[in-house]
Coordinates of C-alpha atoms in Angstrom, one line a residue:
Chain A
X1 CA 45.7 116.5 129.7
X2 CA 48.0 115.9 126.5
X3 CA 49.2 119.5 124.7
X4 CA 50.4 118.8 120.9
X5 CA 52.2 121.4 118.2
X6 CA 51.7 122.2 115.0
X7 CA 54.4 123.2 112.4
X8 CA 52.2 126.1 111.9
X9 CA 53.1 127.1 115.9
X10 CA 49.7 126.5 117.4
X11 CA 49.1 125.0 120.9
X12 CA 46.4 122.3 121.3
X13 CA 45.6 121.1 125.1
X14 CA 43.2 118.6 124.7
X15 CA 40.6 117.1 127.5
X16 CA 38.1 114.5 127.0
X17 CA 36.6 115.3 123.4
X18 CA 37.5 119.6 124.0
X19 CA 40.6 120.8 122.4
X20 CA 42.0 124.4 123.5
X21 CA 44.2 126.1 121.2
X22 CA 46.4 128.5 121.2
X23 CA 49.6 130.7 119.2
X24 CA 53.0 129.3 120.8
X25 CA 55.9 131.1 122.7
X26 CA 58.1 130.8 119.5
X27 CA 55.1 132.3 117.5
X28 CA 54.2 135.6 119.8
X29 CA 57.6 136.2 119.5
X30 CA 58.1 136.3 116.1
X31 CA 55.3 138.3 115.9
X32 CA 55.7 141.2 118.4
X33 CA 53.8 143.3 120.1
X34 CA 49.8 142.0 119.8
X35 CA 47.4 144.8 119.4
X36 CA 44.2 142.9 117.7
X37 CA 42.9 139.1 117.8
X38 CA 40.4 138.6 115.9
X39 CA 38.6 134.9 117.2
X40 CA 36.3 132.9 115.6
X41 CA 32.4 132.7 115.8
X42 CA 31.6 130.1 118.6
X43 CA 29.0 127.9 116.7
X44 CA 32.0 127.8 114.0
X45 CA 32.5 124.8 112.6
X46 CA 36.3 124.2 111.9
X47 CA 38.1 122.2 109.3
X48 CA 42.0 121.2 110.2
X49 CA 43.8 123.7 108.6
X50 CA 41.0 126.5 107.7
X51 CA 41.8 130.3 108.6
X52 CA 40.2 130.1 112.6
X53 CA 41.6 133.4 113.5
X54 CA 43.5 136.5 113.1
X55 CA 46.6 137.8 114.9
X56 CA 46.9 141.3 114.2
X57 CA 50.8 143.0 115.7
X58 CA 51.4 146.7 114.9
X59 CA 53.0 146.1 111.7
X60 CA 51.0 143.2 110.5
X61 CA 48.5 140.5 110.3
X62 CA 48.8 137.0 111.0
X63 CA 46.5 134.2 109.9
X64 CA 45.8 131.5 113.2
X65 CA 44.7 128.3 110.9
X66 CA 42.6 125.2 113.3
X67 CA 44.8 123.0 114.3
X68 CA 42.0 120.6 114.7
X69 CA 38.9 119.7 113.1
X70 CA 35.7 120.3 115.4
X71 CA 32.8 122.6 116.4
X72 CA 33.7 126.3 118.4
X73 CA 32.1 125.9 122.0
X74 CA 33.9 128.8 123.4
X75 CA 36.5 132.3 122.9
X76 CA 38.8 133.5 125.0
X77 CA 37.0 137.2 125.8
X78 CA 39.8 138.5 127.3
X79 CA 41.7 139.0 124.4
X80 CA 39.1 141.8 123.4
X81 CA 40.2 144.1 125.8
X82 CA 43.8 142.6 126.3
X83 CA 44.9 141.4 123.0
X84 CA 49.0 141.5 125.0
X85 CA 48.1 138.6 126.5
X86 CA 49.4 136.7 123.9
X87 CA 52.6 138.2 124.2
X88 CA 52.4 137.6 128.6
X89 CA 50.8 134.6 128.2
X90 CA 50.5 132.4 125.0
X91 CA 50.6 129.2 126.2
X92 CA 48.4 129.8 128.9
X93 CA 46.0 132.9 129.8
X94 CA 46.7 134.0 126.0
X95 CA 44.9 131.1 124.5
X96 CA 42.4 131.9 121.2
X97 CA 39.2 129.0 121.0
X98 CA 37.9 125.8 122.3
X99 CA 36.7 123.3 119.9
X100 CA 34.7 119.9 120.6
X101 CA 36.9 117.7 118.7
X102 CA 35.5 115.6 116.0
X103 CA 38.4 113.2 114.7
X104 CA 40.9 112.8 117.5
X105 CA 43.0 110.6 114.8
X106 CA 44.3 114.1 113.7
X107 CA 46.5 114.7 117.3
X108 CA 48.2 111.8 116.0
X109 CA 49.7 113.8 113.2
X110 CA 51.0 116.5 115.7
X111 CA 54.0 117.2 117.3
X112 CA 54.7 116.7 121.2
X113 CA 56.5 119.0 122.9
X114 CA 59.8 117.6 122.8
X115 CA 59.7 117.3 118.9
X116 CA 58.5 120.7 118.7
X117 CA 61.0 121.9 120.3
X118 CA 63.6 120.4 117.8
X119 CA 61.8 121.9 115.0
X120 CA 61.8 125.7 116.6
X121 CA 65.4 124.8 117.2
X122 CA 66.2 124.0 113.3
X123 CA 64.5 127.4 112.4
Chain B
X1 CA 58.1 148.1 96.7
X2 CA 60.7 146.1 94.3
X3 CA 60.6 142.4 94.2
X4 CA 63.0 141.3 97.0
X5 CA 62.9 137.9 96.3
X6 CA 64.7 137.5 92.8
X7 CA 67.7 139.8 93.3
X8 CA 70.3 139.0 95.9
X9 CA 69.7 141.0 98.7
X10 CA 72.8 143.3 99.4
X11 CA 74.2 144.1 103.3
X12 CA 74.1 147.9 104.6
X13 CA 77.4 149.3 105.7
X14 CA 76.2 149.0 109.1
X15 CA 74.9 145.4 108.5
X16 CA 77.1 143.4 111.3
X17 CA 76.2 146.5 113.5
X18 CA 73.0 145.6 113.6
X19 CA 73.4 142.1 114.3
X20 CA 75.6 142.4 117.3
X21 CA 72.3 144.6 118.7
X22 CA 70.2 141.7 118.2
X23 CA 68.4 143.0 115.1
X24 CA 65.5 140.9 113.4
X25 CA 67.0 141.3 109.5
X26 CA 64.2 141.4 106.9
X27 CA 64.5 141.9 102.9
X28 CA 63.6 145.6 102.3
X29 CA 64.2 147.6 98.9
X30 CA 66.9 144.9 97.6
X31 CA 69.0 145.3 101.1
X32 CA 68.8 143.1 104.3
X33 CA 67.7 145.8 107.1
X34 CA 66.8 145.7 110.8
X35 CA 63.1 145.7 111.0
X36 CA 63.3 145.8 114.7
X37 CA 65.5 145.2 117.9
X38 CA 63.7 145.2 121.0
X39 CA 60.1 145.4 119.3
X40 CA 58.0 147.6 117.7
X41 CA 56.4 149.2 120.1
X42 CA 59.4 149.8 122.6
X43 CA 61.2 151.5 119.7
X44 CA 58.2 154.2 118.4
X45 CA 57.5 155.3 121.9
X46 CA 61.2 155.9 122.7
X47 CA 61.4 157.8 119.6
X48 CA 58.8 159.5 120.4
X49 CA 60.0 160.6 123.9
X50 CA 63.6 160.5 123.5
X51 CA 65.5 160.1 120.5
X52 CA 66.2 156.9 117.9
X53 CA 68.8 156.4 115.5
X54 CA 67.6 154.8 112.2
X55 CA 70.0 153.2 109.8
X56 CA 68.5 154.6 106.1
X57 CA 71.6 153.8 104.3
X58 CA 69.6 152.1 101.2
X59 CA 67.8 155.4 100.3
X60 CA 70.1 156.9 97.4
X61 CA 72.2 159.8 97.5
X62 CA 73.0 161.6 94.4
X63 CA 74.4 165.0 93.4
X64 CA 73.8 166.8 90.5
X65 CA 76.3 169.3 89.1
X66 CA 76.7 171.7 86.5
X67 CA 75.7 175.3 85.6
X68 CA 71.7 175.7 85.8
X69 CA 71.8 172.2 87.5
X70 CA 68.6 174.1 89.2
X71 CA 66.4 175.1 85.8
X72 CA 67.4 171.8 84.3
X73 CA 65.8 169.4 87.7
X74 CA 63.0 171.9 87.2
X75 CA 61.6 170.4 84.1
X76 CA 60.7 166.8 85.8
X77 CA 59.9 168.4 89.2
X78 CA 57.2 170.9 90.5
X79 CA 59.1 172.4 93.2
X80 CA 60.7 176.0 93.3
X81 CA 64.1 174.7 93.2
X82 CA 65.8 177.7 91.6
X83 CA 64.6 180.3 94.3
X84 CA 65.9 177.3 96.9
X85 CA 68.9 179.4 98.7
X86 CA 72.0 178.2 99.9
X87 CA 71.4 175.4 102.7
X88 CA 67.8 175.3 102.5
X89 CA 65.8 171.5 101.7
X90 CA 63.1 171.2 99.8
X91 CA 60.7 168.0 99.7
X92 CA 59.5 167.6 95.9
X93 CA 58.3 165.3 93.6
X94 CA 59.8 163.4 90.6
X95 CA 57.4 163.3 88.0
X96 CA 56.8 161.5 84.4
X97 CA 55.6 163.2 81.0
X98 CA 52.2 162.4 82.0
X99 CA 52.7 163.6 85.3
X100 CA 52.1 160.5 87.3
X101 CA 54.3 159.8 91.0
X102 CA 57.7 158.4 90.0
X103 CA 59.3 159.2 93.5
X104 CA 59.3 162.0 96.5
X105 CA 62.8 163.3 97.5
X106 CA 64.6 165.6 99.3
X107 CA 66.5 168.4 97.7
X108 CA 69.1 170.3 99.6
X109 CA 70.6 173.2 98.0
X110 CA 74.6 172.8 98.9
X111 CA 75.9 176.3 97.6
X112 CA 77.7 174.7 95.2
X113 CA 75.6 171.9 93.9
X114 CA 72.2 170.4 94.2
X115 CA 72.2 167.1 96.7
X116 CA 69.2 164.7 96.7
X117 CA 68.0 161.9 98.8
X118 CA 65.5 159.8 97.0
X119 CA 64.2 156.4 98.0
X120 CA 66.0 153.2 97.9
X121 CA 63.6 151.1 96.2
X122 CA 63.0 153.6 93.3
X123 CA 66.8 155.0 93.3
X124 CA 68.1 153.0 90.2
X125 CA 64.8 153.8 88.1
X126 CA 65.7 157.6 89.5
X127 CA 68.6 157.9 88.7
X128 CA 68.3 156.0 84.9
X129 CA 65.2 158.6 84.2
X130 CA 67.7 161.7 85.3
X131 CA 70.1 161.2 82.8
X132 CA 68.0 160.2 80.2
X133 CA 66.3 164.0 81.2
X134 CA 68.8 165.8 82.3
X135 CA 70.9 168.0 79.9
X136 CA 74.2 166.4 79.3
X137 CA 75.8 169.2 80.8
X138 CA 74.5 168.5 84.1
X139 CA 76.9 165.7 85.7
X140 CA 75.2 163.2 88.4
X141 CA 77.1 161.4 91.3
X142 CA 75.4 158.2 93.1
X143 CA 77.5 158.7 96.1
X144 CA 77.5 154.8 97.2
X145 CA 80.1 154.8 99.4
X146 CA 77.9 157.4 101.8
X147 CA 75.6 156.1 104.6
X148 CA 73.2 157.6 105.8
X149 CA 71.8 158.0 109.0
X150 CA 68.5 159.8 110.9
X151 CA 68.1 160.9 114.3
X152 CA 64.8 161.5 115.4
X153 CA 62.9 162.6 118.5
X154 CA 62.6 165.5 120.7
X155 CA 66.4 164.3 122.4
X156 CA 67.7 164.4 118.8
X157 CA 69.4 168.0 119.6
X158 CA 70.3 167.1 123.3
X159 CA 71.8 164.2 121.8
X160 CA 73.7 165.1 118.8
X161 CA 75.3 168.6 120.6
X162 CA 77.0 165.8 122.7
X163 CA 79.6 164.3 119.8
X164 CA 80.9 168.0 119.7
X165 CA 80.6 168.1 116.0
X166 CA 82.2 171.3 114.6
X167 CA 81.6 174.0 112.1
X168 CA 83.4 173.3 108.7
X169 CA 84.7 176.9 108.6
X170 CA 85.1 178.3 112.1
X171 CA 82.7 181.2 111.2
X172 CA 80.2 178.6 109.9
X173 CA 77.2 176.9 112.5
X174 CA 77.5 173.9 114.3
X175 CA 74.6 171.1 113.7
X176 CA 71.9 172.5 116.6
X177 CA 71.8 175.9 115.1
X178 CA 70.5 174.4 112.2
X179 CA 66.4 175.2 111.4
X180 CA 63.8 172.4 110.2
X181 CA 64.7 171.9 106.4
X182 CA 67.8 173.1 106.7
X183 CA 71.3 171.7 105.7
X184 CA 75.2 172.1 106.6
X185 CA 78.7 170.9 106.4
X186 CA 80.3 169.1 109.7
X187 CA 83.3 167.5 110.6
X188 CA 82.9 165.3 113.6
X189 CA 87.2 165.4 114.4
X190 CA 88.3 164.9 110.9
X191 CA 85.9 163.0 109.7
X192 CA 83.4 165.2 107.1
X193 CA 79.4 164.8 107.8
X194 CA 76.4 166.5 105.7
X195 CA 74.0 167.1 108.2
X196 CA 69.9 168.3 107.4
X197 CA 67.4 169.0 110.3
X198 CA 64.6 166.8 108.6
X199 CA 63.3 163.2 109.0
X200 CA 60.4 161.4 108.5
X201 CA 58.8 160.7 111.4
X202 CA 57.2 164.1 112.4
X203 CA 59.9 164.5 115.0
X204 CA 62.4 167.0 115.5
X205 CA 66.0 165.3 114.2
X206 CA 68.6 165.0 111.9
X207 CA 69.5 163.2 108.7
X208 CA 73.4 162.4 108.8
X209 CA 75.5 161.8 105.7
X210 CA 78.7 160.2 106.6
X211 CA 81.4 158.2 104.6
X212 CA 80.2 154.3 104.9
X213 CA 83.6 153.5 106.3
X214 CA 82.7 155.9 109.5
X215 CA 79.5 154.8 109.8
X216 CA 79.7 152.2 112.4
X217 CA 82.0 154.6 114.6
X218 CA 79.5 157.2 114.5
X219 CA 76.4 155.3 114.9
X220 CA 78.3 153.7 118.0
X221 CA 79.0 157.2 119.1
X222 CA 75.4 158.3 119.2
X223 CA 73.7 154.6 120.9
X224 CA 76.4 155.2 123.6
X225 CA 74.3 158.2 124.0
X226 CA 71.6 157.7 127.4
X227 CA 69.3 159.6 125.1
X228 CA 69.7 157.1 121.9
X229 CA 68.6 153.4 120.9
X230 CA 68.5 152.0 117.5
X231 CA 65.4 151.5 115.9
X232 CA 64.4 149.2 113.4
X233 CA 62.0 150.0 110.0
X234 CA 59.2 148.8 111.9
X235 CA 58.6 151.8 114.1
X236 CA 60.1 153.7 111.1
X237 CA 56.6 152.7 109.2
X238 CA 54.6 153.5 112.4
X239 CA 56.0 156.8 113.1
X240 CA 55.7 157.9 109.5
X241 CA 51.9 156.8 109.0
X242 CA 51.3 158.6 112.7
X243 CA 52.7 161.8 111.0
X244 CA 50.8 161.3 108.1
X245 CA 53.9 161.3 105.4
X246 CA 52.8 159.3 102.2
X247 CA 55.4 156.1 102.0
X248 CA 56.2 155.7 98.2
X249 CA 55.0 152.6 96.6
X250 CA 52.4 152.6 99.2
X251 CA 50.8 155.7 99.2
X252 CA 51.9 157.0 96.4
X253 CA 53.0 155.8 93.2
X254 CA 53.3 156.4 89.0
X255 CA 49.5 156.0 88.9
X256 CA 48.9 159.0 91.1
X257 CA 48.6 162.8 90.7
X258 CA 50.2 164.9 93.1
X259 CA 47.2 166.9 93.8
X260 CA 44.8 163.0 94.7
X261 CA 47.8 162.5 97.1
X262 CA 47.3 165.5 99.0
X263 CA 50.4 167.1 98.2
X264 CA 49.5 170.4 96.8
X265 CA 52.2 171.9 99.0
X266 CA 54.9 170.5 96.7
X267 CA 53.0 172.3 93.5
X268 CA 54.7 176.0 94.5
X269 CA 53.0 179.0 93.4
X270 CA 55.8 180.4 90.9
X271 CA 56.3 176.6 89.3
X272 CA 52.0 176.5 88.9
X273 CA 52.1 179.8 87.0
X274 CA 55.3 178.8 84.9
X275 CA 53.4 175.1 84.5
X276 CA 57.1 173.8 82.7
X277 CA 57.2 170.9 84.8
X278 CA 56.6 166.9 83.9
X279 CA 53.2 166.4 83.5
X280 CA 52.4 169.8 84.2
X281 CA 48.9 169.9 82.1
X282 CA 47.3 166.9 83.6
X283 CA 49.0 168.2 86.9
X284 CA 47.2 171.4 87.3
X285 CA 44.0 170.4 85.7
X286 CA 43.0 168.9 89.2
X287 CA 44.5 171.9 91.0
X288 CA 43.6 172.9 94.1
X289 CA 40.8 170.4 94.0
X290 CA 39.6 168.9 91.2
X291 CA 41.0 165.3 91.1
X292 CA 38.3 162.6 91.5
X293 CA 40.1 161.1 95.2
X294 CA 42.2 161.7 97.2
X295 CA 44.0 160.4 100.1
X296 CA 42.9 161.0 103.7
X297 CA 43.9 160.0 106.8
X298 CA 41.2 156.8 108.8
X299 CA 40.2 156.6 112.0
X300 CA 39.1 152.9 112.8
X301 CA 36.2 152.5 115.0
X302 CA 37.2 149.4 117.1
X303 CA 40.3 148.4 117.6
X304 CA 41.1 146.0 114.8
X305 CA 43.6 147.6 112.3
X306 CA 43.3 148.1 109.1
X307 CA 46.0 147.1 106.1
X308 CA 47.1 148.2 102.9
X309 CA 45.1 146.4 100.6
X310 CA 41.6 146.8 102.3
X311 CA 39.0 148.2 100.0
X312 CA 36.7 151.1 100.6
X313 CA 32.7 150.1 99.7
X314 CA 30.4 152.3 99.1
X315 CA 26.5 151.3 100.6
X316 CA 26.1 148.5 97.7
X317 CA 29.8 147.5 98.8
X318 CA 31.0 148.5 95.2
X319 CA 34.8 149.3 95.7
X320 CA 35.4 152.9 95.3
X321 CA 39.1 153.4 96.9
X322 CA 41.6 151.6 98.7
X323 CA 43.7 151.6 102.3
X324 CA 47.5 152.2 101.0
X325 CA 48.8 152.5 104.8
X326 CA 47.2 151.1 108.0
X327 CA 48.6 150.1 111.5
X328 CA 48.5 150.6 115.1
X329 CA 49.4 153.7 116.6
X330 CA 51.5 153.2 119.2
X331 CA 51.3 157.0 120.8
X332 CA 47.6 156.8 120.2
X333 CA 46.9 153.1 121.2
X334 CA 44.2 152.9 118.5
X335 CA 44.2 151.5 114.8
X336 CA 44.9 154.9 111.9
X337 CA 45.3 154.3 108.3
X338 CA 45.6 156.0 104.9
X339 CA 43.2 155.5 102.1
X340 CA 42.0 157.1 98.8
X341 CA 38.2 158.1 99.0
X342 CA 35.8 159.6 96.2
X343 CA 36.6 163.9 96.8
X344 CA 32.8 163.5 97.8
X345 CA 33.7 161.5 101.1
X346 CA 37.1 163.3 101.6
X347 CA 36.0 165.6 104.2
X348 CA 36.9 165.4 108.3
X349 CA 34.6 163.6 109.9
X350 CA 33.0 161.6 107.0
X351 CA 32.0 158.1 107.6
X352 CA 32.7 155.4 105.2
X353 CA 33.4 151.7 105.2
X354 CA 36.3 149.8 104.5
X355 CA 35.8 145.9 104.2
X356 CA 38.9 143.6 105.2
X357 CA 39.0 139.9 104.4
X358 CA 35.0 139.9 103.8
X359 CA 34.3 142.3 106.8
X360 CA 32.7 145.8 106.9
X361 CA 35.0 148.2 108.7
X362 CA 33.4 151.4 109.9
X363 CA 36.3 154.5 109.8
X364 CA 36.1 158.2 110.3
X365 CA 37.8 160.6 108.1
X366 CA 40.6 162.3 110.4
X367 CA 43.2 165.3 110.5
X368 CA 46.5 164.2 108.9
X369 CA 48.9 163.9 111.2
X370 CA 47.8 161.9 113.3
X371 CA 50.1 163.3 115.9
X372 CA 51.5 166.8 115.7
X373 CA 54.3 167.6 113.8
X374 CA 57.1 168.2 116.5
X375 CA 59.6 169.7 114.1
X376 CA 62.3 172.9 115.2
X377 CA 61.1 175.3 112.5
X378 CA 62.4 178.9 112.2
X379 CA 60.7 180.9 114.5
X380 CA 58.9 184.0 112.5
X381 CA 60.0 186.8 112.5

């Protein structure tokens, strides 16, 4: 399994042809205490960069935009009833959508870890 | 809100304070302030159960002096300000010719002069339309080099009685005997402090004038404090829209009534009958309720907030009001907000639908606040 960044702070583990996404460390952060995530329809289908979700904190609300191209196969439920997750969690239990890639070419324009890292560093 | 971005951003007295707490600084009325420290959340529920000390050192201070200083604010304000007696605060409205919002303030009644406490985004605009109204006899002082600090929470007492801060005249009272809306002169050893029992966060606490050059001494003072922890304008916002306060340039603003916002308690009786005020015509032809909205307090049902911004449909979804306020409540671990309705769906309970980025919302018309009003009024006798 390969996990890629965007400079948008999103997460992407990808297996195979699915892609699971996600909010970074860095980006719960930012954004505080989680009280609402709104996730998109499965059956979506996802343009790179399109709005795919919503990150709602006490104070305000956060766009989540795909990080990926590529058809919704599955949600993370959990974050219904425990939208804090995020904050416990982001880079694992907190994650948002699953997406069955449809041009892999576009990972090649995301970050690996180590480069993300710099670029939360330069912040 | 002003336009942050274009002006250059000016530091609080406390700024570097701040900073050494770990605050998050954010651009807020034309001043870098702490939006938060340990979070959002953390901060409103400790202020609600103990106390919290907010810097509000951008909001303006100004007196106004000269004889009849009282009759002469009275012509661009609907509140009773001659009858206000000697160390008594009253919250009132600034309004224009055509009786539209131009600000809400505090007026505190010093005994020798008349000391307000406006907001800091409208401050400059306030203080320009005073003197262009105000008689030239009546002098005004923007007291810039005062900070200005509130203590709020039900620990607020417990707290400040620790910093022994004494009477100004040994016959006079010391902070804690001091009544919700009410207003004093302190010296804290020999430094002076004007001190009100008021806030705005539906807590019992205090609003503390102090010279900018103490400031950092005294805040210091009162974080030391078990009972204290700074808190940052995020929880300030949270706390407010839980106690239902209207948040100028949110809530509230030159294209609003007083009566549509809900605020016929600021339209006194005597100041109704006398009707000399700014606006007074177009004021009292919606009084007690005949505007065409007015703004409630929103339930959500679900548990996705709603934000200023979001539009209230009617059946057709046709936009007939708008959400001016909406968050999380932290105390009530569900979504509230503030919108204007049609007077026809104004009532408690009503149902209505708000629709946010293309979705329909359902909400409930609730009881403002939200959560009850803790203040330490005057008991009666």
């Amino acid at each position: 399994m390969s996990r890629y960044f965007t400079d948008e702070h999103e997460w992407v583990d990808v297996e195979g042809d699915t892609a699971t996404v996600g909010i970074t460390d860095y980006a719960q952060e930012q954004l505080g205490d989680i009280v609402f995530v709104e996730t998109p329809e499965v059956g979506a289908s996802l343009e790179q960069g399109d709005d795919a979700a919503v990150v709602e904190s006490v104070k305000a609300a956060s766009d989540v935009y795909a990080a990926v191209s590529g058809e919704v196969v599955e949600v993370n439920e959990a974050l219904e009833e425990e939208p804090a997750l995020v904050n416990s969690s982001a880079e694992e239990d907190g994650w948002f959508f699953r997406v069955t890639l449809s041009d892999k070419s576009e990972l090649d324009d995301l970050m690996d870890e180590k480069a993300y890292k710099a670029f939360v560093d330069q912040l | 809100m002003s336009d942050d971005k274009t002006e250059t951003l000016k530091k609080l007295p406390l700024d570097s304070w701040h900073r050494s707490l770990g605050a998050r600084m954010v651009p807020f009325a034309g001043y870098e302030m702490p939006v938060q420290y340990e979070g959002v959340m953390a901060e409103h529920l400790w202020t609600r159960e103990n106390a919290g000390l907010f810097d509000v050192s951008h909001m303006g201070q100004v007196q106004l002096m000269g004889e009849g200083v009282a009759e002469a604010l009275e012509a661009i304000v609907p509140g009773n300000i001659s009858a206000l007696g000697a160390g008594k605060i009253r919250y009132t409205l600034l309004l224009a010719q055509d009786g539209g919002i131009l600000d809400d303030l505090m007026v505190t009644n010093t005994g020798r002069n008349l000391y307000l406490v406006v907001n800091g985004a409208t401050k400059h605009d306030d203080i320009a339309y005073f003197k262009a109204q105000l008689p030239d006899h009546v002098t005004l002082d923007h007291m810039e080099d005062q900070a200005l600090l509130a203590l709020q929470g039900p620990k607020a007492g417990e707290a400040l009685a620790k910093l022994e801060i004494g009477p100004m005249q040994p016959d006079w009272p010391v902070p804690t005997d001091l009544y919700f809306m009410e207003a004093g002169p302190f010296m804290w050893g020999d430094i002076p402090l004007g001190i009100s029992r008021s806030g705005y966060t539906g807590e019992d606490g205090f609003e503390i004038s102090v010279p900018a050059e103490h400031a950092e001494k005294l805040a210091a003072a009162l974080c030391a404090l078990d009972e204290v922890k700074p808190i940052g304008l995020g929880a300030r916002d949270s706390l407010r829209l839980e106690a239902g306060l209207p948040l100028y340039g949110h809530d509230m603003d030159a294209d609003i009534l007083p009566v549509e916002a809900n605020l016929n308690f600021a339209l006194s009786k005597a100041r109704r009958e006398q009707g000399n005020f700014g606006g007074a015509d177009r004021v009292l032809a919606q009084y007690p309720n005949k505007a065409g909205k007015k703004r409630v307090g929103l339930f959500v049902n679900g548990r996705q907030p709603i934000r200023e911004g979001a539009v209230v449909v009617d059946t057709d979804g046709n936009s007939i009001g708008a959400v001016t306020s909406g968050g999380f409540s932290p105390t009530l671990q569900k979504p509230i907000a503030m919108a204007y309705v049609p007077m026809a769906l104004s009532d408690t309970g009503t149902e209505i639908i708000v629709e946010q980025r293309g979705k329909p919302i359902a909400c409930t018309v609730a009881d403002m606040p939200f959560v009850p009003h803790n203040y330490h009024r005057k008991p009666k006798l």
